[in-house]
């Protein structure tokens, strides 16, 4: 589904239309795999135009303090790469944020940064996740795909799961 929204795959039938005012930000599972020699500060400022001081202030909120902004992106852990990409996305002009398994391989600090940033995000968030805690904490509408059918539930993951159990679609 994400690849169709990002227009990387065509649907088998029908069409996917993105509104003319939709500006998509994408947080992939495979972040910065192509970046070789850039530092955290350079990678951030290549996507977000601002002074070094402003960038360092923002990066500190994403746990990149002091000399850490000069670490090479290629040497960062998965959680650090996610925090850097999230910092970029939160300071770009997006109104639809697509997250692909955003909590995979994150330490507690990185999870907290992710949750805080998403709670403050003003746009729409579309997340694909198996992390029930994450879904319960941040989302009040769940789309559940089961046997090639999509179900929509107004409520968190636990509510959606209860409804799926009632419909006989999910084991108790």
Tab-separated table of N, CA, C and O in Angstrom, residues 49-137:
chain	number	residue	atom	x	y	z
A	49	UNK	N	16.796	23.884	5.203
A	49	UNK	CA	17.635	25.075	5.065
A	49	UNK	C	17.496	25.964	6.300
A	49	UNK	O	16.418	26.495	6.576
A	50	UNK	N	18.605	26.085	7.039
A	50	UNK	CA	18.649	26.959	8.210
A	50	UNK	C	20.097	27.128	8.637
A	50	UNK	O	20.979	26.433	8.134
A	51	UNK	N	20.319	28.023	9.580
A	51	UNK	CA	21.675	28.257	10.059
A	51	UNK	C	22.164	27.046	10.852
A	51	UNK	O	21.368	26.217	11.322
A	52	UNK	N	23.471	26.970	11.022
A	52	UNK	CA	24.046	25.864	11.796
A	52	UNK	C	23.537	25.882	13.237
A	52	UNK	O	23.203	24.844	13.803
A	53	UNK	N	23.452	27.061	13.824
A	53	UNK	CA	22.971	27.169	15.203
A	53	UNK	C	21.544	26.672	15.360
A	53	UNK	O	21.225	25.938	16.306
A	54	UNK	N	20.673	27.083	14.430
A	54	UNK	CA	19.279	26.618	14.468
A	54	UNK	C	19.220	25.100	14.296
A	54	UNK	O	18.472	24.414	15.003
A	55	UNK	N	20.013	24.586	13.364
A	55	UNK	CA	20.025	23.143	13.110
A	55	UNK	C	20.507	22.384	14.343
A	55	UNK	O	19.922	21.358	14.720
A	56	UNK	N	21.547	22.878	14.982
A	56	UNK	CA	22.078	22.196	16.179
A	56	UNK	C	21.051	22.200	17.306
A	56	UNK	O	20.926	21.225	18.045
A	57	UNK	N	20.299	23.284	17.424
A	57	UNK	CA	19.249	23.370	18.449
A	57	UNK	C	18.166	22.311	18.191
A	57	UNK	O	17.737	21.608	19.115
A	58	UNK	N	17.731	22.187	16.948
A	58	UNK	CA	16.719	21.178	16.594
A	58	UNK	C	17.274	19.774	16.786
A	58	UNK	O	16.617	18.904	17.358
A	59	UNK	N	18.489	19.542	16.319
A	59	UNK	CA	19.086	18.203	16.441
A	59	UNK	C	19.233	17.786	17.906
A	59	UNK	O	19.102	16.603	18.228
A	60	UNK	N	19.467	18.736	18.780
A	60	UNK	CA	19.565	18.415	20.215
A	60	UNK	C	18.238	17.858	20.734
A	60	UNK	O	18.235	16.964	21.590
A	61	UNK	N	17.116	18.354	20.219
A	61	UNK	CA	15.814	17.827	20.637
A	61	UNK	C	15.628	16.384	20.164
A	61	UNK	O	14.768	15.681	20.672
A	62	UNK	N	16.427	15.961	19.181
A	62	UNK	CA	16.381	14.596	18.678
A	62	UNK	C	17.598	13.793	19.163
A	62	UNK	O	18.018	12.830	18.538
A	63	UNK	N	18.176	14.252	20.292
A	63	UNK	CA	19.248	13.580	21.030
A	63	UNK	C	20.606	13.592	20.339
A	63	UNK	O	21.456	12.751	20.614
A	64	UNK	N	20.841	14.573	19.471
A	64	UNK	CA	22.165	14.765	18.879
A	64	UNK	C	22.772	16.012	19.528
A	64	UNK	O	22.521	17.132	19.097
A	65	UNK	N	23.535	15.786	20.595
A	65	UNK	CA	24.100	16.875	21.388
A	65	UNK	C	25.552	17.138	21.009
A	65	UNK	O	26.291	16.209	20.664
A	66	UNK	N	25.958	18.397	21.132
A	66	UNK	CA	27.362	18.776	20.995
A	66	UNK	C	28.062	18.167	19.796
A	66	UNK	O	27.627	18.301	18.656
A	67	UNK	N	29.165	17.471	20.068
A	67	UNK	CA	30.006	16.897	19.005
A	67	UNK	C	29.306	15.786	18.211
A	67	UNK	O	29.756	15.426	17.135
A	68	UNK	N	28.193	15.265	18.722
A	68	UNK	CA	27.494	14.184	18.024
A	68	UNK	C	27.008	14.612	16.641
A	68	UNK	O	26.832	13.770	15.763
A	69	UNK	N	26.807	15.917	16.425
A	69	UNK	CA	26.338	16.381	15.116
A	69	UNK	C	27.406	16.219	14.044
A	69	UNK	O	27.111	16.326	12.855
A	70	UNK	N	28.650	15.935	14.461
A	70	UNK	CA	29.741	15.742	13.503
A	70	UNK	C	30.040	14.264	13.240
A	70	UNK	O	30.953	13.950	12.491
A	71	UNK	N	29.248	13.367	13.846
A	71	UNK	CA	29.394	11.936	13.549
A	71	UNK	C	28.938	11.677	12.117
A	71	UNK	O	28.010	12.318	11.621
A	72	UNK	N	29.578	10.718	11.483
A	72	UNK	CA	29.193	10.337	10.122
A	72	UNK	C	27.874	9.570	10.170
A	72	UNK	O	27.681	8.689	11.008
A	73	UNK	N	26.966	9.886	9.263
A	73	UNK	CA	25.668	9.219	9.188
A	73	UNK	C	25.859	7.725	8.961
A	73	UNK	O	25.140	6.900	9.526
A	74	UNK	N	26.856	7.365	8.185
A	74	UNK	CA	27.106	5.950	7.873
A	74	UNK	C	27.478	5.137	9.115
A	74	UNK	O	27.358	3.917	9.108
A	75	UNK	N	27.889	5.797	10.188
A	75	UNK	CA	28.277	5.101	11.413
A	75	UNK	C	27.183	5.109	12.489
A	75	UNK	O	27.393	4.594	13.579
A	76	UNK	N	26.027	5.675	12.178
A	76	UNK	CA	24.936	5.751	13.152
A	76	UNK	C	24.200	4.416	13.261
A	76	UNK	O	24.117	3.664	12.291
A	77	UNK	N	23.626	4.177	14.427
A	77	UNK	CA	22.766	3.001	14.620
A	77	UNK	C	21.445	3.228	13.900
A	77	UNK	O	21.137	4.353	13.473
A	78	UNK	N	20.636	2.189	13.810
A	78	UNK	CA	19.320	2.309	13.183
A	78	UNK	C	18.440	3.333	13.883
A	78	UNK	O	17.752	4.125	13.240
A	79	UNK	N	18.459	3.340	15.206
A	79	UNK	CA	17.659	4.302	15.965
A	79	UNK	C	18.127	5.731	15.759
A	79	UNK	O	17.319	6.656	15.649
A	80	UNK	N	19.449	5.926	15.693
A	80	UNK	CA	19.984	7.265	15.454
A	80	UNK	C	19.618	7.756	14.051
A	80	UNK	O	19.265	8.917	13.866
A	81	UNK	N	19.673	6.859	13.067
A	81	UNK	CA	19.290	7.237	11.703
A	81	UNK	C	17.807	7.625	11.651
A	81	UNK	O	17.427	8.575	10.976
A	82	UNK	N	16.981	6.861	12.374
A	82	UNK	CA	15.553	7.172	12.411
A	82	UNK	C	15.333	8.543	13.036
A	82	UNK	O	14.557	9.346	12.535
A	83	UNK	N	16.043	8.847	14.127
A	83	UNK	CA	15.882	10.160	14.769
A	83	UNK	C	16.303	11.296	13.833
A	83	UNK	O	15.651	12.335	13.778
A	84	UNK	N	17.380	11.089	13.085
A	84	UNK	CA	17.835	12.107	12.143
A	84	UNK	C	16.802	12.324	11.039
A	84	UNK	O	16.440	13.458	10.728
A	85	UNK	N	16.295	11.240	10.472
A	85	UNK	CA	15.288	11.372	9.403
A	85	UNK	C	14.018	12.020	9.935
A	85	UNK	O	13.403	12.858	9.270
A	86	UNK	N	13.633	11.654	11.152
A	86	UNK	CA	12.448	12.245	11.764
A	86	UNK	C	12.650	13.745	11.992
A	86	UNK	O	11.743	14.544	11.748
A	87	UNK	N	13.844	14.138	12.429
A	87	UNK	CA	14.142	15.567	12.605
A	87	UNK	C	13.971	16.297	11.276
A	87	UNK	O	13.386	17.389	11.224
A	88	UNK	N	14.465	15.699	10.190
A	88	UNK	CA	14.300	16.314	8.871
A	88	UNK	C	12.815	16.459	8.520
A	88	UNK	O	12.362	17.527	8.112
A	89	UNK	N	12.074	15.373	8.678
A	89	UNK	CA	10.663	15.373	8.293
A	89	UNK	C	9.836	16.361	9.100
A	89	UNK	O	8.920	16.994	8.578
A	90	UNK	N	10.137	16.493	10.396
A	90	UNK	CA	9.356	17.383	11.253
A	90	UNK	C	9.602	18.855	10.919
A	90	UNK	O	8.833	19.721	11.327
A	91	UNK	N	10.674	19.128	10.165
A	91	UNK	CA	10.996	20.519	9.843
A	91	UNK	C	10.959	20.783	8.339
A	91	UNK	O	11.561	21.724	7.845
A	92	UNK	N	10.240	19.938	7.628
A	92	UNK	CA	9.972	20.163	6.217
A	92	UNK	C	8.490	20.463	6.070
A	92	UNK	O	7.700	20.251	6.983
A	93	UNK	N	8.118	20.917	4.918
A	93	UNK	CA	6.735	21.300	4.659
A	93	UNK	C	5.942	20.077	4.191
A	93	UNK	O	5.691	19.915	3.007
A	94	UNK	N	5.596	19.189	5.125
A	94	UNK	CA	4.793	18.011	4.793
A	94	UNK	C	3.464	18.079	5.532
A	94	UNK	O	3.371	18.681	6.603
A	95	UNK	N	2.454	17.432	4.971
A	95	UNK	CA	1.178	17.333	5.677
A	95	UNK	C	0.651	15.899	5.700
A	95	UNK	O	-0.418	15.635	6.219
A	96	UNK	N	1.417	14.978	5.123
A	96	UNK	CA	1.130	13.544	5.224
A	96	UNK	C	2.442	12.841	5.517
A	96	UNK	O	3.386	12.903	4.726
A	97	UNK	N	2.508	12.223	6.664
A	97	UNK	CA	3.707	11.516	7.084
A	97	UNK	C	3.428	10.017	7.005
A	97	UNK	O	2.481	9.530	7.621
A	98	UNK	N	4.231	9.303	6.212
A	98	UNK	CA	4.072	7.860	6.056
A	98	UNK	C	5.208	7.177	6.787
A	98	UNK	O	6.392	7.451	6.526
A	99	UNK	N	4.836	6.292	7.713
A	99	UNK	CA	5.819	5.590	8.546
A	99	UNK	C	5.744	4.093	8.266
A	99	UNK	O	4.690	3.492	8.402
A	100	UNK	N	6.864	3.509	7.904
A	100	UNK	CA	6.942	2.079	7.619
A	100	UNK	C	7.666	1.384	8.764
A	100	UNK	O	8.885	1.487	8.873
A	101	UNK	N	6.910	0.721	9.635
A	101	UNK	CA	7.459	0.023	10.806
A	101	UNK	C	8.447	0.916	11.563
A	101	UNK	O	9.610	0.564	11.747
A	102	UNK	N	7.995	2.082	12.040
A	102	UNK	CA	8.922	3.062	12.603
A	102	UNK	C	9.576	2.660	13.921
A	102	UNK	O	10.620	3.215	14.269
A	103	UNK	N	9.004	1.730	14.657
A	103	UNK	CA	9.584	1.383	15.961
A	103	UNK	C	10.521	0.178	15.908
A	103	UNK	O	11.111	-0.178	16.929
A	104	UNK	N	10.674	-0.426	14.742
A	104	UNK	CA	11.591	-1.567	14.635
A	104	UNK	C	13.000	-1.164	15.060
A	104	UNK	O	13.522	-0.149	14.617
A	105	UNK	N	13.593	-1.940	15.914
A	105	UNK	CA	15.004	-1.794	16.323
A	105	UNK	C	15.313	-0.493	17.065
A	105	UNK	O	16.452	-0.037	17.033
A	106	UNK	N	14.316	0.105	17.705
A	106	UNK	CA	14.567	1.350	18.432
A	106	UNK	C	14.804	1.086	19.910
A	106	UNK	O	14.138	0.249	20.517
A	107	UNK	N	15.723	1.854	20.495
A	107	UNK	CA	15.903	1.803	21.939
A	107	UNK	C	14.828	2.683	22.579
A	107	UNK	O	14.066	3.372	21.892
A	108	UNK	N	14.761	2.667	23.898
A	108	UNK	CA	13.705	3.391	24.615
A	108	UNK	C	13.768	4.884	24.337
A	108	UNK	O	12.746	5.520	24.083
A	109	UNK	N	14.974	5.468	24.367
A	109	UNK	CA	15.099	6.905	24.120
A	109	UNK	C	14.603	7.282	22.726
A	109	UNK	O	13.904	8.278	22.557
A	110	UNK	N	14.961	6.476	21.733
A	110	UNK	CA	14.541	6.766	20.361
A	110	UNK	C	13.032	6.632	20.210
A	110	UNK	O	12.398	7.412	19.494
A	111	UNK	N	12.441	5.649	20.891
A	111	UNK	CA	10.978	5.486	20.853
A	111	UNK	C	10.297	6.716	21.438
A	111	UNK	O	9.304	7.198	20.909
A	112	UNK	N	10.830	7.212	22.550
A	112	UNK	CA	10.244	8.379	23.197
A	112	UNK	C	10.334	9.610	22.304
A	112	UNK	O	9.378	10.384	22.210
A	113	UNK	N	11.479	9.794	21.620
A	113	UNK	CA	11.635	10.918	20.692
A	113	UNK	C	10.615	10.798	19.567
A	113	UNK	O	9.948	11.771	19.195
A	114	UNK	N	10.486	9.596	19.013
A	114	UNK	CA	9.521	9.350	17.939
A	114	UNK	C	8.105	9.688	18.396
A	114	UNK	O	7.377	10.431	17.729
A	115	UNK	N	7.697	9.169	19.551
A	115	UNK	CA	6.345	9.399	20.048
A	115	UNK	C	6.078	10.878	20.305
A	115	UNK	O	5.019	11.395	19.941
A	116	UNK	N	7.044	11.574	20.914
A	116	UNK	CA	6.866	13.004	21.192
A	116	UNK	C	6.744	13.803	19.901
A	116	UNK	O	5.891	14.684	19.780
A	117	UNK	N	7.594	13.501	18.922
A	117	UNK	CA	7.551	14.227	17.657
A	117	UNK	C	6.216	13.993	16.945
A	117	UNK	O	5.617	14.923	16.412
A	118	UNK	N	5.739	12.765	16.966
A	118	UNK	CA	4.476	12.455	16.284
A	118	UNK	C	3.279	13.070	17.001
A	118	UNK	O	2.309	13.469	16.356
A	119	UNK	N	3.336	13.142	18.331
A	119	UNK	CA	2.247	13.786	19.069
A	119	UNK	C	2.125	15.258	18.699
A	119	UNK	O	1.038	15.822	18.720
A	120	UNK	N	3.243	15.901	18.338
A	120	UNK	CA	3.250	17.321	17.990
A	120	UNK	C	3.015	17.576	16.500
A	120	UNK	O	2.890	18.729	16.090
A	121	UNK	N	2.959	16.527	15.697
A	121	UNK	CA	2.822	16.680	14.246
A	121	UNK	C	1.403	17.136	13.901
A	121	UNK	O	0.425	16.566	14.369
A	122	UNK	N	1.293	18.166	13.065
A	122	UNK	CA	-0.014	18.741	12.728
A	122	UNK	C	-0.709	18.077	11.557
A	122	UNK	O	-1.892	18.291	11.348
A	123	UNK	N	0.000	17.302	10.771
A	123	UNK	CA	-0.596	16.697	9.590
A	123	UNK	C	-1.201	15.337	9.877
A	123	UNK	O	-1.453	14.957	11.019
A	124	UNK	N	-1.423	14.596	8.805
A	124	UNK	CA	-1.964	13.244	8.876
A	124	UNK	C	-0.817	12.254	8.928
A	124	UNK	O	0.178	12.418	8.222
A	125	UNK	N	-0.968	11.223	9.750
A	125	UNK	CA	0.056	10.184	9.863
A	125	UNK	C	-0.544	8.865	9.421
A	125	UNK	O	-1.592	8.448	9.913
A	126	UNK	N	0.141	8.216	8.498
A	126	UNK	CA	-0.205	6.866	8.061
A	126	UNK	C	0.948	5.975	8.480
A	126	UNK	O	2.082	6.179	8.025
A	127	UNK	N	0.680	5.026	9.361
A	127	UNK	CA	1.739	4.148	9.859
A	127	UNK	C	1.374	2.697	9.618
A	127	UNK	O	0.237	2.292	9.858
A	128	UNK	N	2.348	1.944	9.142
A	128	UNK	CA	2.226	0.496	9.056
A	128	UNK	C	3.088	-0.037	10.197
A	128	UNK	O	4.283	0.251	10.257
A	129	UNK	N	2.453	-0.770	11.118
A	129	UNK	CA	3.186	-1.215	12.290
A	129	UNK	C	2.552	-2.461	12.892
A	129	UNK	O	1.341	-2.646	12.829
A	130	UNK	N	3.402	-3.277	13.494
A	130	UNK	CA	2.946	-4.420	14.278
A	130	UNK	C	3.082	-4.131	15.773
A	130	UNK	O	2.819	-4.989	16.601
A	131	UNK	N	3.494	-2.922	16.111
A	131	UNK	CA	3.751	-2.526	17.491
A	131	UNK	C	2.451	-2.038	18.127
A	131	UNK	O	2.015	-0.902	17.914
A	132	UNK	N	1.832	-2.895	18.910
A	132	UNK	CA	0.526	-2.584	19.498
A	132	UNK	C	0.585	-1.401	20.454
A	132	UNK	O	-0.325	-0.578	20.489
A	133	UNK	N	1.643	-1.311	21.244
A	133	UNK	CA	1.776	-0.193	22.177
A	133	UNK	C	1.810	1.131	21.398
A	133	UNK	O	1.109	2.084	21.734
A	134	UNK	N	2.618	1.186	20.368
A	134	UNK	CA	2.749	2.374	19.522
A	134	UNK	C	1.404	2.750	18.910
A	134	UNK	O	0.992	3.913	18.953
A	135	UNK	N	0.696	1.776	18.358
A	135	UNK	CA	-0.599	2.036	17.742
A	135	UNK	C	-1.616	2.522	18.768
A	135	UNK	O	-2.386	3.450	18.502
A	136	UNK	N	-1.645	1.897	19.941
A	136	UNK	CA	-2.588	2.307	20.986
A	136	UNK	C	-2.303	3.721	21.478
A	136	UNK	O	-3.223	4.481	21.761
A	137	UNK	N	-1.038	4.065	21.589
A	137	UNK	CA	-0.672	5.356	22.150
A	137	UNK	C	-0.971	6.523	21.216
A	137	UNK	O	-1.401	7.589	21.656
